[in-house]
PDB file of C-alpha atoms and ligand atoms in Angstrom:
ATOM      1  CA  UNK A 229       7.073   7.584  18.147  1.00  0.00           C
ATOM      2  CA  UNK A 230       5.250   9.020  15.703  1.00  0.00           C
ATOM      3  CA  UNK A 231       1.620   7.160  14.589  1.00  0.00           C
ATOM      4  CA  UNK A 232       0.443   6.160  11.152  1.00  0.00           C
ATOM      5  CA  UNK A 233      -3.007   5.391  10.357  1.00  0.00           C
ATOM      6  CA  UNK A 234      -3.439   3.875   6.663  1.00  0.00           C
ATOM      7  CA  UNK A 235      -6.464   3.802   4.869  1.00  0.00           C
ATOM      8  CA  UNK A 236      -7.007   1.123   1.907  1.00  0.00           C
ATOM      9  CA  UNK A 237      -9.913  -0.288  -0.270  1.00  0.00           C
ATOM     10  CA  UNK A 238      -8.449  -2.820  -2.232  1.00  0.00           C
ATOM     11  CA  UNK A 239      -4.830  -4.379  -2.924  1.00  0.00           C
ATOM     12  CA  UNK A 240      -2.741  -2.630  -0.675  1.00  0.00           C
ATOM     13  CA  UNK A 241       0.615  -3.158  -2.401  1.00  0.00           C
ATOM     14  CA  UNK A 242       1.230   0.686  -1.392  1.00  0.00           C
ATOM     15  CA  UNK A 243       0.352  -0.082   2.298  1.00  0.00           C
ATOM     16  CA  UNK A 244       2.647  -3.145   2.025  1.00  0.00           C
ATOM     17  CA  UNK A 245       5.276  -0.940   0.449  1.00  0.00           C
ATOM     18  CA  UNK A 246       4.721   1.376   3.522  1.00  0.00           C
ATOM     19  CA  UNK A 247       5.034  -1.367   6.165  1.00  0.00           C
ATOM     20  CA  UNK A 248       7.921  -2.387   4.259  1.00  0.00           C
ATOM     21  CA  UNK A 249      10.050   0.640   4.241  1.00  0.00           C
ATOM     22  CA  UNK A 250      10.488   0.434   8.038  1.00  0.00           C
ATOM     23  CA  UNK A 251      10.152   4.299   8.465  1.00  0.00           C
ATOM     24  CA  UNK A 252      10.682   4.654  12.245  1.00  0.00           C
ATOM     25  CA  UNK A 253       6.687   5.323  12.858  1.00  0.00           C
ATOM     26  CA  UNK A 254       4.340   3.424  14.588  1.00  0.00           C
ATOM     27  CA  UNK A 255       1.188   1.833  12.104  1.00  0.00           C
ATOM     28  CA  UNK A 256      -0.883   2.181  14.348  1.00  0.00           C
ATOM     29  CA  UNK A 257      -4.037   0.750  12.290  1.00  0.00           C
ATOM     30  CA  UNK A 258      -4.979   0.220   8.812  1.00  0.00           C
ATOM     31  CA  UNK A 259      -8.724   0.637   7.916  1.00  0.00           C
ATOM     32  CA  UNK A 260     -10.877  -0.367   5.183  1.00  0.00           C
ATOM     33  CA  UNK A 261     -14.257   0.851   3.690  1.00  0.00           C
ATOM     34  CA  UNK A 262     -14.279  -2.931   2.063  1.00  0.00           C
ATOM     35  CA  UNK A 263     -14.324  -6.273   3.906  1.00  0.00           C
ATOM     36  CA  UNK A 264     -12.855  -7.969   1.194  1.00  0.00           C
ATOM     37  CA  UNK A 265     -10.022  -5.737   0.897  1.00  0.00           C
ATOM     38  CA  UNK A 266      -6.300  -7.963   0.141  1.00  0.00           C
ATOM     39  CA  UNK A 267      -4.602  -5.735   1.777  1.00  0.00           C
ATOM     40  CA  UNK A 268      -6.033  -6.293   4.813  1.00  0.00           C
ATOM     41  CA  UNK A 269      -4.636  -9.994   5.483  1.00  0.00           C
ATOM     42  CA  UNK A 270      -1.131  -8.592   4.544  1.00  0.00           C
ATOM     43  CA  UNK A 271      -1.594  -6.044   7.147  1.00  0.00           C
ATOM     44  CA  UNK A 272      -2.949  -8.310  10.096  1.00  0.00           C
ATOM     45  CA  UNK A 273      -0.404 -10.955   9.013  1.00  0.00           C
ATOM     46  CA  UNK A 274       2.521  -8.026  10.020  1.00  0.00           C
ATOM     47  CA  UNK A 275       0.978  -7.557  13.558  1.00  0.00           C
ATOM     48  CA  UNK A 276      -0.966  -4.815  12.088  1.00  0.00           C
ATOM     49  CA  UNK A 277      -4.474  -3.683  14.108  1.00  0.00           C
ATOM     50  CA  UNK A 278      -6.873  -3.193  10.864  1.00  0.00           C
ATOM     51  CA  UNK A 279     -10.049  -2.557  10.790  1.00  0.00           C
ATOM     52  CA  UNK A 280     -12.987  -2.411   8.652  1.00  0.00           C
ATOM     53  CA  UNK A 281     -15.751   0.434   8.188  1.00  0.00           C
ATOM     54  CA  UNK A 282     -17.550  -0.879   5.641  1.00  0.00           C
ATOM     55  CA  UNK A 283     -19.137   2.051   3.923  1.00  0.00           C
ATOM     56  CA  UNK A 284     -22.170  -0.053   2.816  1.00  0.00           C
ATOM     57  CA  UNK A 285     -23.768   0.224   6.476  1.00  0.00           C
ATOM     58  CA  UNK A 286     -24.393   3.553   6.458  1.00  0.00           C
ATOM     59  CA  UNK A 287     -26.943   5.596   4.470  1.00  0.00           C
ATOM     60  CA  UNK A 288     -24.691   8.484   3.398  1.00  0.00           C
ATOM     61  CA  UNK A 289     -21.575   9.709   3.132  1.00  0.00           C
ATOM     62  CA  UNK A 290     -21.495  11.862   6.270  1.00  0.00           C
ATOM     63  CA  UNK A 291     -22.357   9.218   8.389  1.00  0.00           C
ATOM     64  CA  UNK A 292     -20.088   6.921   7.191  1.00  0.00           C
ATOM     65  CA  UNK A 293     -17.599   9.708   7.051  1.00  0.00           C
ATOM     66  CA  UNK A 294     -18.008  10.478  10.874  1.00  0.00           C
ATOM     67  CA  UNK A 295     -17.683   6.656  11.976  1.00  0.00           C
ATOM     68  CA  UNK A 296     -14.112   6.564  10.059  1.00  0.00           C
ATOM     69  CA  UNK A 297     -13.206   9.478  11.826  1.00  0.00           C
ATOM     70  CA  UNK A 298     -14.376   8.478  15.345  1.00  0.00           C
ATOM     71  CA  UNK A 299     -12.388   5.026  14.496  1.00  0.00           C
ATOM     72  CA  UNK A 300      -9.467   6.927  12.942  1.00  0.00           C
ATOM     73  CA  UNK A 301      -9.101   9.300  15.729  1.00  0.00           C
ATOM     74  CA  UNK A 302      -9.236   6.614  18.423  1.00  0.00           C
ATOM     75  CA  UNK A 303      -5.696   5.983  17.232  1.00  0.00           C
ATOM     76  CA  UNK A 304      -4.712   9.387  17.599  1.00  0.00           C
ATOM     77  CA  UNK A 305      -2.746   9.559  14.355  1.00  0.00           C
ATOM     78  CA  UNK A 306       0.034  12.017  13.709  1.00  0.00           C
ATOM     79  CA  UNK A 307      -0.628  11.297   9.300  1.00  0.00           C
ATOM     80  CA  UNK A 308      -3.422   9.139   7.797  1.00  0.00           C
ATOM     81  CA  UNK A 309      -2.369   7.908   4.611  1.00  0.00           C
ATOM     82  CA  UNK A 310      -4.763   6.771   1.537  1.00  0.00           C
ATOM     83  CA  UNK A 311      -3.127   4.409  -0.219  1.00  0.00           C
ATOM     84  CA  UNK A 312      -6.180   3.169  -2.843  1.00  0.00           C
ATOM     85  CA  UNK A 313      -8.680   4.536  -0.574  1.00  0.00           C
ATOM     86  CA  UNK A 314     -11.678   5.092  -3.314  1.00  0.00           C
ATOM     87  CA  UNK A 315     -13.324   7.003  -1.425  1.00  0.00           C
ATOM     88  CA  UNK A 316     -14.194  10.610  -1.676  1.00  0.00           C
ATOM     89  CA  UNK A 317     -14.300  12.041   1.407  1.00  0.00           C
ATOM     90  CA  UNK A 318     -16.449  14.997   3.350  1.00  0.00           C
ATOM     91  CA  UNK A 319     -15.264  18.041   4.128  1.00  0.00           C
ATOM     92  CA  UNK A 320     -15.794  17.286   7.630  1.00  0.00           C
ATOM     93  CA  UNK A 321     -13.340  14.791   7.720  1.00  0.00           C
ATOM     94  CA  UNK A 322     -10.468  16.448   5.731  1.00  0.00           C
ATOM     95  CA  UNK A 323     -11.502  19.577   8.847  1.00  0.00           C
ATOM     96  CA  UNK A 324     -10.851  16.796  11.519  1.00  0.00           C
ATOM     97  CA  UNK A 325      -7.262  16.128  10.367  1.00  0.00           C
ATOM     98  CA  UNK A 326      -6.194  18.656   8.247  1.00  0.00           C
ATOM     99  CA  UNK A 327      -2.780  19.280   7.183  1.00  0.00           C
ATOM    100  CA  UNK A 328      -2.634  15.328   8.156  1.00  0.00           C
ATOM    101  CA  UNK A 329      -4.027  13.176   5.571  1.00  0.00           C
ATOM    102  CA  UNK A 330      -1.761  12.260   2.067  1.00  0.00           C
ATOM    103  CA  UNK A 331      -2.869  10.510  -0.571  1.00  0.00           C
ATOM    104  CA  UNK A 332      -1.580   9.191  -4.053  1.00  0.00           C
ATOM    105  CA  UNK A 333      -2.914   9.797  -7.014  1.00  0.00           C
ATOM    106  CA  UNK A 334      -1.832   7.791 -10.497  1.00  0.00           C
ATOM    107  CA  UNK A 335      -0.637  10.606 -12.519  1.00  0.00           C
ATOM    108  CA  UNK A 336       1.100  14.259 -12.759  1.00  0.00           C
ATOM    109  CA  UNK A 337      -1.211  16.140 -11.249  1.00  0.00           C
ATOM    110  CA  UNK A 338      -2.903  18.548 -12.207  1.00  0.00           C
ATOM    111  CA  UNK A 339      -2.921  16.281 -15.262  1.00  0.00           C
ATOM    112  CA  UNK A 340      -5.823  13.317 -15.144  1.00  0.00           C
ATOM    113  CA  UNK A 341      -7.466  13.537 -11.447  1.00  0.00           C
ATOM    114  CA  UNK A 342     -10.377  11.503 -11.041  1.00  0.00           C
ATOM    115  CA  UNK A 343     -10.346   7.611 -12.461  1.00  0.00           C
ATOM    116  CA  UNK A 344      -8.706   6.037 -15.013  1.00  0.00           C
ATOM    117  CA  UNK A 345      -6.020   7.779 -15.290  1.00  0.00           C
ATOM    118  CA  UNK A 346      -3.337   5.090 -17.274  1.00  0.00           C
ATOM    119  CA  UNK A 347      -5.893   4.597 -19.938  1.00  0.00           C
ATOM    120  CA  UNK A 348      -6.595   8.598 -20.374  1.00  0.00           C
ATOM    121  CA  UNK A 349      -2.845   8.828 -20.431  1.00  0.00           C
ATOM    122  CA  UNK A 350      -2.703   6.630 -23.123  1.00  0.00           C
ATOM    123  CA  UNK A 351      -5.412   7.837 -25.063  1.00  0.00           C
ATOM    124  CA  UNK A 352      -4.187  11.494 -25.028  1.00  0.00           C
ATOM    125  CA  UNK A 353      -0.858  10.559 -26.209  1.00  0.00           C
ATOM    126  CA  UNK A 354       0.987  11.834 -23.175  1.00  0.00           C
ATOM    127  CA  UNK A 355       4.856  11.043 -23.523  1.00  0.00           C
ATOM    128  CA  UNK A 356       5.364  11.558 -19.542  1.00  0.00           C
ATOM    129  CA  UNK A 357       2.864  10.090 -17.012  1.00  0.00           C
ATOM    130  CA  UNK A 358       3.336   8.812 -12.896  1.00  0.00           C
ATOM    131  CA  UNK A 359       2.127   9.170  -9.999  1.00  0.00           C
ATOM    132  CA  UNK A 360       1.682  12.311  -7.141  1.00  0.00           C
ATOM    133  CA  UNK A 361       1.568  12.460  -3.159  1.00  0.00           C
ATOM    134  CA  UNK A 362       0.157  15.468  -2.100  1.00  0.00           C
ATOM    135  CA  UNK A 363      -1.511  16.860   0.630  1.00  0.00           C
ATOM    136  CA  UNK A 364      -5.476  16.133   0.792  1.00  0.00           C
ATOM    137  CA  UNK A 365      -7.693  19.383   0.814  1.00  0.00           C
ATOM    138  CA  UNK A 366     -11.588  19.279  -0.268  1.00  0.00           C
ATOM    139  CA  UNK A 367     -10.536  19.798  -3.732  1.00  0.00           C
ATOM    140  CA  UNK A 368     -10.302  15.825  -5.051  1.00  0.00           C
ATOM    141  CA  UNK A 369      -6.947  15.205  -6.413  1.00  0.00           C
ATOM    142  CA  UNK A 370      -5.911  18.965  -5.845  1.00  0.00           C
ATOM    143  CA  UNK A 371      -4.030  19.418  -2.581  1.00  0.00           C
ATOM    144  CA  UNK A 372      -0.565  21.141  -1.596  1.00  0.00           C
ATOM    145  CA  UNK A 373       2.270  18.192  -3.673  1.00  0.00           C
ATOM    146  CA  UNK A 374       4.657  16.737  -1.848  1.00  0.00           C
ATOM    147  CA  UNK A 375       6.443  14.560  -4.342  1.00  0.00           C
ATOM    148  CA  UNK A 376       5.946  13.419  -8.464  1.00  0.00           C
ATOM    149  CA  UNK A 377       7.603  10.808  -9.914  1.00  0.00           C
ATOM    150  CA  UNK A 378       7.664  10.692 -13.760  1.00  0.00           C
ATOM    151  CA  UNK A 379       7.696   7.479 -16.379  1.00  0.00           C
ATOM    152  CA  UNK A 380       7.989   7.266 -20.003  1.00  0.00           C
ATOM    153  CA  UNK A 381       4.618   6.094 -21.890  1.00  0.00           C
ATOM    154  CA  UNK A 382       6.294   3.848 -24.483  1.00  0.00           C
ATOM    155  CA  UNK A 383       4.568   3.003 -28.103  1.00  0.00           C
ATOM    156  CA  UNK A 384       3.270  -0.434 -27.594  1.00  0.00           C
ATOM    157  CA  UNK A 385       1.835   0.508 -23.944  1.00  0.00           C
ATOM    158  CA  UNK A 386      -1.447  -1.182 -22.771  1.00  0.00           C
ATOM    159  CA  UNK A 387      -3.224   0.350 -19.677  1.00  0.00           C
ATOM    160  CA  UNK A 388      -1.594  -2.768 -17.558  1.00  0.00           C
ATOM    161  CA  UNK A 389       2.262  -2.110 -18.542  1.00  0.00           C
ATOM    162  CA  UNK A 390       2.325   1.402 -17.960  1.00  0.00           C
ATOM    163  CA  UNK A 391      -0.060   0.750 -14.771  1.00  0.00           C
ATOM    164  CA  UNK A 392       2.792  -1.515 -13.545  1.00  0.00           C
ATOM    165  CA  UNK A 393       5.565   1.080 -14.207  1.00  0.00           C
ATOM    166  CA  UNK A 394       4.284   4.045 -12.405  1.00  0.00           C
ATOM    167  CA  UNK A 395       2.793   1.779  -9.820  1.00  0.00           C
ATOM    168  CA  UNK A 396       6.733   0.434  -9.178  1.00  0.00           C
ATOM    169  CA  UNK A 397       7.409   4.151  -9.092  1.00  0.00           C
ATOM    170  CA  UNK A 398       4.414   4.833  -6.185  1.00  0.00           C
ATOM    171  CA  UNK A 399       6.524   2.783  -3.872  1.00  0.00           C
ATOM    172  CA  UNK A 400       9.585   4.118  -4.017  1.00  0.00           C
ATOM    173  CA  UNK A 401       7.560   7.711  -3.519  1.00  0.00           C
ATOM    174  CA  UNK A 402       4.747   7.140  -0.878  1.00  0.00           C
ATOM    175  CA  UNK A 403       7.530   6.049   1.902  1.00  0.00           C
ATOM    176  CA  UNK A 404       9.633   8.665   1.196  1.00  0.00           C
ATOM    177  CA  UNK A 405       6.997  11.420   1.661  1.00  0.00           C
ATOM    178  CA  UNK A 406       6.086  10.487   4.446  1.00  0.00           C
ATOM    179  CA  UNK A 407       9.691  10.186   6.081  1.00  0.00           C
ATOM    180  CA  UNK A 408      10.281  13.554   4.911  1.00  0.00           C
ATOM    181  CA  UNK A 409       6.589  14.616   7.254  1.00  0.00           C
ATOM    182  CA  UNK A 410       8.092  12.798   9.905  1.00  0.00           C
ATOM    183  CA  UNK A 411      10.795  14.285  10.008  1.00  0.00           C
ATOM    184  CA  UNK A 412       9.346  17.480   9.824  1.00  0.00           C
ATOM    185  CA  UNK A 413      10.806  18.724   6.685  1.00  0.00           C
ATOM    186  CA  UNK A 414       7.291  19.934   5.078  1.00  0.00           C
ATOM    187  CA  UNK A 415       5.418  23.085   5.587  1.00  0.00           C
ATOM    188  CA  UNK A 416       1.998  23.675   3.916  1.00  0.00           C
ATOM    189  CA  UNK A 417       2.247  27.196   2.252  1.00  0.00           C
ATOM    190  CA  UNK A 418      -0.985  27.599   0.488  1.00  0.00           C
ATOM    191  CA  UNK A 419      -0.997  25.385  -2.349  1.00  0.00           C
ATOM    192  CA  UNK A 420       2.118  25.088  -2.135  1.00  0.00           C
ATOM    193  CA  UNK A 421       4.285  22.304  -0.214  1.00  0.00           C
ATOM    194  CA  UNK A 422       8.038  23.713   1.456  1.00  0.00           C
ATOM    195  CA  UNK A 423      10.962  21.513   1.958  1.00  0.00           C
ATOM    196  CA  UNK A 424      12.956  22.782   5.391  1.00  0.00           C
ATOM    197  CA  UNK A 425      16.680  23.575   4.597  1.00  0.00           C
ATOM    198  CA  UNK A 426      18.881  20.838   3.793  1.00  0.00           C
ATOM    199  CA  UNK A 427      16.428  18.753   1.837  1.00  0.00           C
ATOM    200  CA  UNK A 428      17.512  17.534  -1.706  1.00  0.00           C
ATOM    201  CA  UNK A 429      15.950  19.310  -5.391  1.00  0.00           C
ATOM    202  CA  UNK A 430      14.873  17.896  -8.109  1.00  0.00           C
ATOM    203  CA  UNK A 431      16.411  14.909 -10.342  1.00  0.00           C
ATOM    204  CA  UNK A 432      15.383  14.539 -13.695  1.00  0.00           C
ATOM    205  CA  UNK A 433      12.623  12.116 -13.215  1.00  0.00           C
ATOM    206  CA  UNK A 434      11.627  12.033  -9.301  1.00  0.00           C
ATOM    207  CA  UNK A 435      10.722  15.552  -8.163  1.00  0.00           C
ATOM    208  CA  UNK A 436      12.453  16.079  -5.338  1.00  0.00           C
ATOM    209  CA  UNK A 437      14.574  13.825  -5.650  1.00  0.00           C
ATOM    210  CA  UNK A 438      14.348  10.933  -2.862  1.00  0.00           C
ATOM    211  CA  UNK A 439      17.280  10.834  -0.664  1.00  0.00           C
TER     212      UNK A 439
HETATM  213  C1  LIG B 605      -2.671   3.022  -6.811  1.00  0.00           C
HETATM  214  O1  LIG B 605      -2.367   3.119  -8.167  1.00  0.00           O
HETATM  215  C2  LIG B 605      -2.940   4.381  -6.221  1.00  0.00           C
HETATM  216  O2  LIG B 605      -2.181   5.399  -6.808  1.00  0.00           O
HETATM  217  C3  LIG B 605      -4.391   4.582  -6.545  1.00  0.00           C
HETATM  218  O3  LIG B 605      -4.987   3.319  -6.403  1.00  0.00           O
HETATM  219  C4  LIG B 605      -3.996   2.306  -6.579  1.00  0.00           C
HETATM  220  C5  LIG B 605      -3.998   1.493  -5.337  1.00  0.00           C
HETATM  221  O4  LIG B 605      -3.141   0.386  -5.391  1.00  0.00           O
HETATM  222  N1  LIG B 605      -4.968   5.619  -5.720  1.00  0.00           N
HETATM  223  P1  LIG B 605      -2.775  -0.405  -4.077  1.00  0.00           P
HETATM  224  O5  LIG B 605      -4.071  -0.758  -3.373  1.00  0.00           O
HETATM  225  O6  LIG B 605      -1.897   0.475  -3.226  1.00  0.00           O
HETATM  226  O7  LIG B 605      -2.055  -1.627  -4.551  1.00  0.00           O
END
């Protein structure tokens, strides 16, 4: 069986979401660079091994960034997975696993990397916004996409409602890219993710469409 390591800082609703969708893996840890992370009860209350690395001990980045990779590692993951991990992380440790660690980001990339992306949406008017799971590469909020999922922005949106929408959207997307690299179905080309053969193209607003 394949092994998933997660990595989290806050919530965890997409971790949960994960857990949730049953996707014939093994999760084999979840780890957090914050103590008081919610998701972290969730995850040990599902039988979950989870950890914490608390960035705060360490005096830099690389440091830190080499004792979540010697605890990641110990689990000899197939796929990490950031799912709200607000961290940026070394180059080093995207080297260690690479081609193996997705994250997801809160809007179409390349539109709005970085932070706040629902109230950027907002303020520039956008008529489309959602989420992205792509491949992570030292360029933040820039690697090889595996999967968008689009929402309306509606008139009378605050930050919160249209936070909510694409968030419901996140966790319909996050388990199904990662089935599809289970199952083998992606190839890194590039920038550029390929589907294998038999894989289904793009709906209207989920892009590819989930099966
Ligand atoms: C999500 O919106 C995710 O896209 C972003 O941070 C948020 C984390 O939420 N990177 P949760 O911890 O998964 O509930």
């Amino acid at each position: 069986m394949k092994r998933i390591v997660i990595l989290i800082s806050g919530r965890g609703s997409n971790m949960q979401a994960i857990l949730e969708a049953k996707l014939g893996a093994q999760i084999a840890a979840v780890v957090s660079n914050n103590p008081l992370a919610r998701g972290l009860r969730f995850a040990r209350d599902a039988g979950v091994d989870a950890k914490v690395v608390n960035h705060r001990d360490f005096p830099d980045r690389t440091s830190f960034d080499r004792a979540l990779g010697d605890t990641v590692a110990a689990y000899r993951p197939d796929l990490i997975v950031l799912a709200g991990f607000m961290r940026i992380l070394t180059e080093e440790f995207i080297a260690q696993f690479s081609g193996r660690i997705m994250n997801i980001h809160p809007s179409l990339l390349p539109a709005f990397p970085g932070l706040d992306t629902h109230r950027r949406a907002i303020d520039e008017g956008v008529k489309l916004h959602g989420c992205t799971v792509h491949f992570v590469t030292p360029a933040l909020d820039h690697g090889p996409i595996v999967i968008q999922a689009a929402v309306p922005v509606l008139p009378d949106d605050d930050e919160d409602r249209l936070a909510a929408r694409v968030l419901e959207q996140e966790h319909a997307v996050y388990p199904q890219a990662i089935r599809w690299f289970l199952d083998g179905q992606l190839a890194i080309e590039g920038n550029r993710v390929k589907f294998s053969a038999g894989c289904r193209y793009p709906g209207a607003m989920t892009s590819p469409l989930p099966e």
